[in-house]
Structures are given as C-alpha cells and as structure tokens.
PDB file of C-alpha atoms in Angstrom:
ATOM      1  CA  UNK A   1     -58.847  -7.701-114.533  1.00 71.00           C
ATOM      2  CA  UNK A   2     -56.286  -7.211-117.302  1.00 70.00           C
ATOM      3  CA  UNK A   3     -58.445  -4.297-118.598  1.00 79.00           C
ATOM      4  CA  UNK A   4     -58.378  -2.583-115.281  1.00 79.00           C
ATOM      5  CA  UNK A   5     -54.611  -3.006-114.992  1.00 78.00           C
ATOM      6  CA  UNK A   6     -54.222  -1.635-118.528  1.00 77.00           C
ATOM      7  CA  UNK A   7     -56.265   1.498-117.662  1.00 80.00           C
ATOM      8  CA  UNK A   8     -53.741   2.061-114.840  1.00 83.00           C
ATOM      9  CA  UNK A   9     -50.830   1.618-117.235  1.00 83.00           C
ATOM     10  CA  UNK A  10     -49.812  -1.891-115.917  1.00 85.00           C
ATOM     11  CA  UNK A  11     -49.790  -5.047-118.114  1.00 87.00           C
ATOM     12  CA  UNK A  12     -49.300  -8.679-117.401  1.00 84.00           C
ATOM     13  CA  UNK A  13     -46.934 -10.541-119.805  1.00 78.00           C
ATOM     14  CA  UNK A  14     -47.010 -14.095-121.143  1.00 80.00           C
ATOM     15  CA  UNK A  15     -45.206 -15.267-117.929  1.00 83.00           C
ATOM     16  CA  UNK A  16     -47.742 -13.500-115.686  1.00 83.00           C
ATOM     17  CA  UNK A  17     -45.270 -10.914-114.680  1.00 85.00           C
ATOM     18  CA  UNK A  18     -46.567  -7.423-114.025  1.00 84.00           C
ATOM     19  CA  UNK A  19     -45.052  -4.833-116.513  1.00 86.00           C
ATOM     20  CA  UNK A  20     -45.372  -1.144-116.980  1.00 85.00           C
ATOM     21  CA  UNK A  21     -44.763  -1.298-120.617  1.00 84.00           C
ATOM     22  CA  UNK A  22     -47.350  -2.539-123.144  1.00 86.00           C
ATOM     23  CA  UNK A  23     -46.171  -5.912-124.543  1.00 85.00           C
ATOM     24  CA  UNK A  24     -46.715  -4.845-128.075  1.00 87.00           C
ATOM     25  CA  UNK A  25     -44.504  -1.787-127.459  1.00 91.00           C
ATOM     26  CA  UNK A  26     -41.864  -3.942-125.770  1.00 89.00           C
ATOM     27  CA  UNK A  27     -41.973  -6.355-128.713  1.00 91.00           C
ATOM     28  CA  UNK A  28     -41.478  -3.418-131.205  1.00 96.00           C
ATOM     29  CA  UNK A  29     -38.669  -2.079-129.092  1.00 96.00           C
ATOM     30  CA  UNK A  30     -36.869  -5.460-129.058  1.00 96.00           C
ATOM     31  CA  UNK A  31     -37.308  -5.769-132.968  1.00 98.00           C
ATOM     32  CA  UNK A  32     -35.908  -2.236-133.255  1.00 98.00           C
ATOM     33  CA  UNK A  33     -32.984  -3.039-131.090  1.00 98.00           C
ATOM     34  CA  UNK A  34     -32.220  -6.203-133.104  1.00 98.00           C
ATOM     35  CA  UNK A  35     -32.400  -4.236-136.291  1.00 99.00           C
ATOM     36  CA  UNK A  36     -29.973  -1.645-134.998  1.00 99.00           C
ATOM     37  CA  UNK A  37     -27.608  -4.383-133.967  1.00 99.00           C
ATOM     38  CA  UNK A  38     -27.722  -5.833-137.453  1.00 99.00           C
ATOM     39  CA  UNK A  39     -27.107  -2.391-138.959  1.00 99.00           C
ATOM     40  CA  UNK A  40     -24.097  -1.846-136.643  1.00 99.00           C
ATOM     41  CA  UNK A  41     -22.668  -5.157-137.577  1.00 99.00           C
ATOM     42  CA  UNK A  42     -23.106  -4.411-141.309  1.00 99.00           C
ATOM     43  CA  UNK A  43     -21.558  -0.964-140.828  1.00 99.00           C
ATOM     44  CA  UNK A  44     -18.601  -2.488-138.997  1.00 99.00           C
ATOM     45  CA  UNK A  45     -18.196  -5.055-141.821  1.00 99.00           C
ATOM     46  CA  UNK A  46     -18.328  -2.364-144.406  1.00 99.00           C
ATOM     47  CA  UNK A  47     -15.732  -0.234-142.569  1.00 99.00           C
ATOM     48  CA  UNK A  48     -13.461  -3.364-142.408  1.00 98.00           C
ATOM     49  CA  UNK A  49     -13.787  -4.058-146.085  1.00 99.00           C
ATOM     50  CA  UNK A  50     -13.286  -0.302-146.897  1.00 99.00           C
ATOM     51  CA  UNK A  51     -10.098  -0.307-144.806  1.00 99.00           C
ATOM     52  CA  UNK A  52      -8.765  -3.320-146.626  1.00 98.00           C
ATOM     53  CA  UNK A  53      -9.487  -1.719-150.015  1.00 99.00           C
ATOM     54  CA  UNK A  54      -7.767   1.499-149.034  1.00 99.00           C
ATOM     55  CA  UNK A  55      -4.675  -0.406-147.875  1.00 98.00           C
ATOM     56  CA  UNK A  56      -4.679  -2.252-151.158  1.00 98.00           C
ATOM     57  CA  UNK A  57      -4.928   1.030-153.087  1.00 98.00           C
ATOM     58  CA  UNK A  58      -2.095   2.466-151.042  1.00 98.00           C
ATOM     59  CA  UNK A  59       0.157  -0.561-151.863  1.00 98.00           C
ATOM     60  CA  UNK A  60      -0.762  -0.348-155.548  1.00 98.00           C
ATOM     61  CA  UNK A  61      -0.065   3.410-155.479  1.00 98.00           C
ATOM     62  CA  UNK A  62       3.411   2.915-154.007  1.00 97.00           C
ATOM     63  CA  UNK A  63       4.310   0.235-156.601  1.00 97.00           C
ATOM     64  CA  UNK A  64       3.062   2.594-159.391  1.00 97.00           C
ATOM     65  CA  UNK A  65       5.266   5.442-158.174  1.00 96.00           C
ATOM     66  CA  UNK A  66       8.291   3.105-157.939  1.00 95.00           C
ATOM     67  CA  UNK A  67       7.652   1.979-161.573  1.00 94.00           C
ATOM     68  CA  UNK A  68       7.331   5.657-162.678  1.00 93.00           C
ATOM     69  CA  UNK A  69      10.746   6.301-161.185  1.00 92.00           C
ATOM     70  CA  UNK A  70      12.279   3.301-162.923  1.00 90.00           C
ATOM     71  CA  UNK A  71      10.813   4.399-166.224  1.00 90.00           C
ATOM     72  CA  UNK A  72      12.146   7.881-165.797  1.00 88.00           C
ATOM     73  CA  UNK A  73      15.636   6.478-164.997  1.00 87.00           C
ATOM     74  CA  UNK A  74      15.551   4.256-168.082  1.00 86.00           C
ATOM     75  CA  UNK A  75      14.617   7.268-170.321  1.00 76.00           C
ATOM     76  CA  UNK A  76      17.772   9.289-169.401  1.00 67.00           C
TER      77      UNK A  76
END
C-alpha cells in the first residue's frame, strides 16, 4: 500500500500520518533548517564580538589622541 501511495506522491510517516513530502526530504530539510539557525546564531555572536572590539578600538583611539595632545603641549 505504501508503494502505491508513493507512486501518487503521498507518504505515510512514522506516526501513520499522510504526508505529501518524502520523509527523507523532510528530514534533510529539517537538518538544513537547524544548520541555518546555528549559522545565524554564530553570525550574530560574531557581530556582537566585532562591535565590542570596534568600541574598544574607538576608546583606545580617543585616549591615544588625548595623549598626543598632552605630549605636544609639553614640548612647547
């Protein structure tokens, strides 16, 4: 019976529910979705770390500029 349903493009899953998507394709799709979610999470984490580093560089840059001004004032 399952073979006849498969010929018609219908499949029965493990819970005996009628599906129009082949279970192996559904599994692959779910795995791809999970991998995409992991990639997005890693990308967001990378953006957060990058933003923190950029803020740190900006702070250090401002301090360096202040020190340059102080050094120039001492030399006059």
